[in-house]
């Protein structure tokens, strides 16, 4: 059974640009959640999608957005990038609440 | 504000000792609690879940939950060098949802 797939794995952007990250969940998992991981703040919850609807949202500015498609694949977008957005962005899918399966992450560097 | 607090460590223990990791959470309505392990350069992986007050054992791992004190702990018995990792405490505070709020993690180092 394939795991959670995230693309791209690495990307470099400059301030003011926008970025879109993609996540394909484990087959059959309808819930996808996104997290930002930085050395200083740890793993912070961004948002969760279930059946194409945002179910819960973390405390991030509106520049961070996401969506989920009918096949459960999800994308997140960050607009007007800031230096502080440099981080590892992790996507997780789940079938059982709290039992998350993480992808390998997308490492974003903002210059 | 839903928060999970952990001592960042590092926690250093010799091989064979018991490692004790602690966590407190702010949302009294939380019902489910998890411990994840993250090796350096890898993604987090689930090692334990606990839903009721008391202890839950799984091999060398024991999770303990005290909802009145809003406190969760993880004991690792007979610690091995391969247990050296960052341990993340996580809480599901949602009425409906599978996502988690994570603590910043405790780094455990087991020396041989």
CSV table of C-alpha atoms in Angstrom, one decimal:
chain,number,residue,atom,x,y,z
A,1,UNK,CA,0.0,0.0,0.0
A,2,UNK,CA,1.5,3.3,-1.1
A,3,UNK,CA,2.1,5.9,1.7
A,4,UNK,CA,1.5,9.6,1.7
A,5,UNK,CA,3.2,11.3,-1.2
A,6,UNK,CA,4.2,15.0,-1.1
A,7,UNK,CA,5.5,17.0,-4.0
A,8,UNK,CA,7.7,18.8,-4.5
A,9,UNK,CA,10.2,17.6,-1.9
A,10,UNK,CA,12.4,20.7,-2.0
A,11,UNK,CA,11.8,24.2,-3.4
A,12,UNK,CA,13.4,27.6,-3.2
A,13,UNK,CA,11.3,30.8,-3.6
A,14,UNK,CA,11.9,34.5,-3.0
A,15,UNK,CA,10.0,36.8,-0.8
A,16,UNK,CA,6.7,37.9,-2.3
A,17,UNK,CA,6.2,34.8,-4.5
A,18,UNK,CA,3.6,32.2,-3.9
A,19,UNK,CA,3.9,28.4,-3.6
A,20,UNK,CA,1.6,25.4,-4.0
A,21,UNK,CA,2.4,22.1,-2.3
A,22,UNK,CA,0.6,18.9,-3.2
A,23,UNK,CA,-0.3,15.8,-1.1
A,24,UNK,CA,-1.7,12.5,-2.1
A,25,UNK,CA,-3.1,10.5,0.9
A,26,UNK,CA,-3.1,6.8,1.5
A,27,UNK,CA,-5.8,5.2,-0.6
A,28,UNK,CA,-9.0,5.2,1.3
A,29,UNK,CA,-8.0,8.0,3.7
A,30,UNK,CA,-10.4,10.9,3.3
A,31,UNK,CA,-8.9,13.1,6.0
A,32,UNK,CA,-5.8,15.2,5.2
A,33,UNK,CA,-4.1,17.6,7.6
A,34,UNK,CA,-1.2,19.9,7.0
A,35,UNK,CA,1.5,21.0,9.5
A,36,UNK,CA,4.4,23.4,9.5
A,37,UNK,CA,7.6,22.3,11.2
A,38,UNK,CA,10.4,24.7,12.2
A,39,UNK,CA,13.2,24.2,14.8
A,40,UNK,CA,11.8,27.0,16.9
A,41,UNK,CA,8.1,26.4,16.9
A,42,UNK,CA,8.0,22.6,16.4
A,43,UNK,CA,5.1,21.0,14.5
A,44,UNK,CA,2.2,23.4,14.1
A,45,UNK,CA,-1.2,22.6,12.8
A,46,UNK,CA,-2.3,24.5,9.7
A,47,UNK,CA,-5.6,23.0,8.6
A,48,UNK,CA,-7.5,19.8,8.1
A,49,UNK,CA,-9.7,18.7,5.2
A,50,UNK,CA,-12.3,16.0,5.0
A,51,UNK,CA,-14.5,15.2,1.9
A,52,UNK,CA,-13.4,18.5,0.2
A,53,UNK,CA,-14.4,20.6,3.3
A,54,UNK,CA,-12.1,22.4,5.7
A,55,UNK,CA,-12.9,20.9,9.0
A,56,UNK,CA,-10.5,22.6,11.4
A,57,UNK,CA,-8.0,25.4,11.1
A,58,UNK,CA,-4.9,26.4,13.0
A,59,UNK,CA,-3.7,29.9,13.9
A,60,UNK,CA,-2.0,30.9,10.7
A,61,UNK,CA,-2.6,34.1,8.6
A,62,UNK,CA,-4.9,34.1,5.6
A,63,UNK,CA,-1.9,33.8,3.3
A,64,UNK,CA,-2.0,30.1,4.1
A,65,UNK,CA,-4.8,28.3,2.3
A,66,UNK,CA,-5.7,24.8,1.2
A,67,UNK,CA,-8.2,22.7,-0.6
A,68,UNK,CA,-9.1,19.1,-1.2
A,69,UNK,CA,-10.2,17.5,-4.3
A,70,UNK,CA,-12.8,14.7,-4.8
A,71,UNK,CA,-10.1,12.1,-5.0
A,72,UNK,CA,-8.9,13.2,-1.5
A,73,UNK,CA,-5.7,14.7,-2.9
A,74,UNK,CA,-4.9,18.1,-1.2
A,75,UNK,CA,-3.0,21.2,-2.0
A,76,UNK,CA,-1.9,24.0,0.2
A,77,UNK,CA,-0.9,27.4,-1.0
A,78,UNK,CA,1.1,30.2,0.6
A,79,UNK,CA,0.9,33.6,-1.0
A,80,UNK,CA,3.2,36.6,-0.6
A,81,UNK,CA,6.0,34.5,0.9
A,82,UNK,CA,7.9,35.8,3.9
A,83,UNK,CA,11.4,34.7,5.1
A,84,UNK,CA,9.6,33.2,8.2
A,85,UNK,CA,7.7,30.8,6.0
A,86,UNK,CA,10.8,28.8,5.4
A,87,UNK,CA,10.0,25.4,7.0
A,88,UNK,CA,9.2,21.8,6.4
A,89,UNK,CA,5.6,21.4,5.4
A,90,UNK,CA,4.2,18.0,6.3
A,91,UNK,CA,1.0,16.4,5.2
A,92,UNK,CA,-0.7,13.6,7.0
A,93,UNK,CA,-3.6,11.4,6.1
A,94,UNK,CA,-5.8,9.4,8.5
A,95,UNK,CA,-8.6,7.0,8.8
A,96,UNK,CA,-8.9,7.0,12.6
A,97,UNK,CA,-8.8,10.3,14.5
A,98,UNK,CA,-5.3,11.1,15.7
A,99,UNK,CA,-3.6,8.1,13.9
A,100,UNK,CA,-1.7,10.2,11.3
A,101,UNK,CA,0.4,8.9,8.6
A,102,UNK,CA,2.9,11.5,7.4
A,103,UNK,CA,4.5,12.1,4.1
A,104,UNK,CA,8.2,12.9,3.8
A,105,UNK,CA,7.4,16.7,3.6
A,106,UNK,CA,8.1,19.6,1.3
A,107,UNK,CA,11.0,21.7,2.4
A,108,UNK,CA,10.5,25.3,1.5
A,109,UNK,CA,13.3,27.9,1.6
A,110,UNK,CA,12.4,31.5,1.1
A,111,UNK,CA,15.2,33.9,0.2
B,1,UNK,CA,-5.8,28.6,22.5
B,2,UNK,CA,-5.1,24.9,22.3
B,3,UNK,CA,-1.6,24.2,23.7
B,4,UNK,CA,0.5,21.2,24.5
B,5,UNK,CA,3.6,21.7,26.6
B,6,UNK,CA,6.6,19.5,26.8
B,7,UNK,CA,10.1,19.8,28.3
B,8,UNK,CA,12.4,20.2,25.3
B,9,UNK,CA,15.3,18.3,26.9
B,10,UNK,CA,17.6,16.9,25.9
B,11,UNK,CA,16.8,14.0,28.2
B,12,UNK,CA,19.9,11.7,28.5
B,13,UNK,CA,19.6,8.2,29.9
B,14,UNK,CA,22.0,5.2,29.9
B,15,UNK,CA,21.1,2.1,28.0
B,16,UNK,CA,18.8,-0.1,30.0
B,17,UNK,CA,17.3,2.7,32.1
B,18,UNK,CA,13.8,4.0,32.2
B,19,UNK,CA,13.1,7.2,30.2
B,20,UNK,CA,10.2,9.3,31.4
B,21,UNK,CA,8.7,11.9,29.1
B,22,UNK,CA,6.0,14.3,30.3
B,23,UNK,CA,3.4,16.5,28.7
B,24,UNK,CA,0.6,18.9,29.7
B,25,UNK,CA,-2.3,20.2,27.7
B,26,UNK,CA,-4.6,23.2,27.9
B,27,UNK,CA,-7.9,22.1,26.4
B,28,UNK,CA,-9.8,20.3,29.2
B,29,UNK,CA,-12.3,18.9,26.6
B,30,UNK,CA,-9.6,16.9,24.8
B,31,UNK,CA,-10.5,13.2,24.7
B,32,UNK,CA,-7.6,11.5,22.9
B,33,UNK,CA,-3.9,11.6,23.3
B,34,UNK,CA,-0.9,10.4,21.3
B,35,UNK,CA,2.8,9.9,21.4
B,36,UNK,CA,4.8,10.2,18.1
B,37,UNK,CA,8.4,9.5,17.6
B,38,UNK,CA,10.5,11.5,15.1
B,39,UNK,CA,14.0,10.4,14.1
B,40,UNK,CA,16.3,13.1,12.8
B,41,UNK,CA,15.5,13.9,9.2
B,42,UNK,CA,12.4,11.7,9.2
B,43,UNK,CA,8.7,12.3,9.6
B,44,UNK,CA,6.8,11.6,12.8
B,45,UNK,CA,5.4,8.1,13.4
B,46,UNK,CA,2.8,7.0,15.9
B,47,UNK,CA,3.9,4.9,18.8
B,48,UNK,CA,1.1,5.1,21.3
B,49,UNK,CA,-2.4,6.3,21.8
B,50,UNK,CA,-4.4,6.6,25.0
B,51,UNK,CA,-8.0,7.6,25.6
B,52,UNK,CA,-8.8,6.7,29.2
B,53,UNK,CA,-7.3,7.7,32.6
B,54,UNK,CA,-4.7,5.3,33.8
B,55,UNK,CA,-1.9,3.3,32.1
B,56,UNK,CA,-1.7,1.7,28.7
B,57,UNK,CA,1.2,-0.7,28.0
B,58,UNK,CA,2.6,-1.7,24.6
B,59,UNK,CA,5.9,-3.6,24.8
B,60,UNK,CA,8.6,-1.4,26.4
B,61,UNK,CA,6.3,1.6,26.2
B,62,UNK,CA,3.7,2.7,28.8
B,63,UNK,CA,1.5,5.7,28.3
B,64,UNK,CA,-0.1,7.3,31.3
B,65,UNK,CA,-3.1,9.7,31.3
B,66,UNK,CA,-4.5,11.9,34.1
B,67,UNK,CA,-7.3,14.1,32.7
B,68,UNK,CA,-8.0,15.8,36.0
B,69,UNK,CA,-4.4,17.1,36.0
B,70,UNK,CA,-4.3,17.5,32.2
B,71,UNK,CA,-1.2,15.4,32.1
B,72,UNK,CA,0.1,12.7,29.8
B,73,UNK,CA,3.4,10.8,30.1
B,74,UNK,CA,5.4,8.1,28.3
B,75,UNK,CA,7.7,5.7,30.0
B,76,UNK,CA,10.2,3.8,27.9
B,77,UNK,CA,11.6,0.8,29.8
B,78,UNK,CA,15.0,-0.8,29.0
B,79,UNK,CA,15.9,2.1,26.8
B,80,UNK,CA,18.0,1.3,23.8
B,81,UNK,CA,20.3,3.6,21.7
B,82,UNK,CA,17.7,3.1,18.9
B,83,UNK,CA,15.2,4.9,21.0
B,84,UNK,CA,17.2,8.1,20.6
B,85,UNK,CA,14.8,10.5,18.9
B,86,UNK,CA,12.4,13.4,19.5
B,87,UNK,CA,9.2,12.4,21.1
B,88,UNK,CA,6.1,14.4,20.3
B,89,UNK,CA,3.1,14.5,22.6
B,90,UNK,CA,-0.1,15.3,20.7
B,91,UNK,CA,-3.8,15.9,21.5
B,92,UNK,CA,-6.9,15.8,19.5
B,93,UNK,CA,-9.0,18.6,20.8
B,94,UNK,CA,-11.7,18.6,18.1
B,95,UNK,CA,-15.3,17.6,18.5
B,96,UNK,CA,-15.0,16.3,14.9
B,97,UNK,CA,-11.7,15.9,13.2
B,98,UNK,CA,-8.6,13.7,13.0
B,99,UNK,CA,-5.9,16.4,13.2
B,100,UNK,CA,-3.6,16.9,16.2
B,101,UNK,CA,-2.1,19.7,18.2
B,102,UNK,CA,1.5,18.8,18.9
B,103,UNK,CA,3.9,19.8,21.6
B,104,UNK,CA,7.4,20.9,20.6
B,105,UNK,CA,8.9,17.6,21.5
B,106,UNK,CA,11.4,16.2,23.9
B,107,UNK,CA,14.7,15.0,22.6
B,108,UNK,CA,15.8,11.7,24.1
B,109,UNK,CA,19.4,10.5,23.9
B,110,UNK,CA,20.2,6.9,25.1
B,111,UNK,CA,23.9,6.2,25.6
B,112,UNK,CA,25.4,2.8,25.3
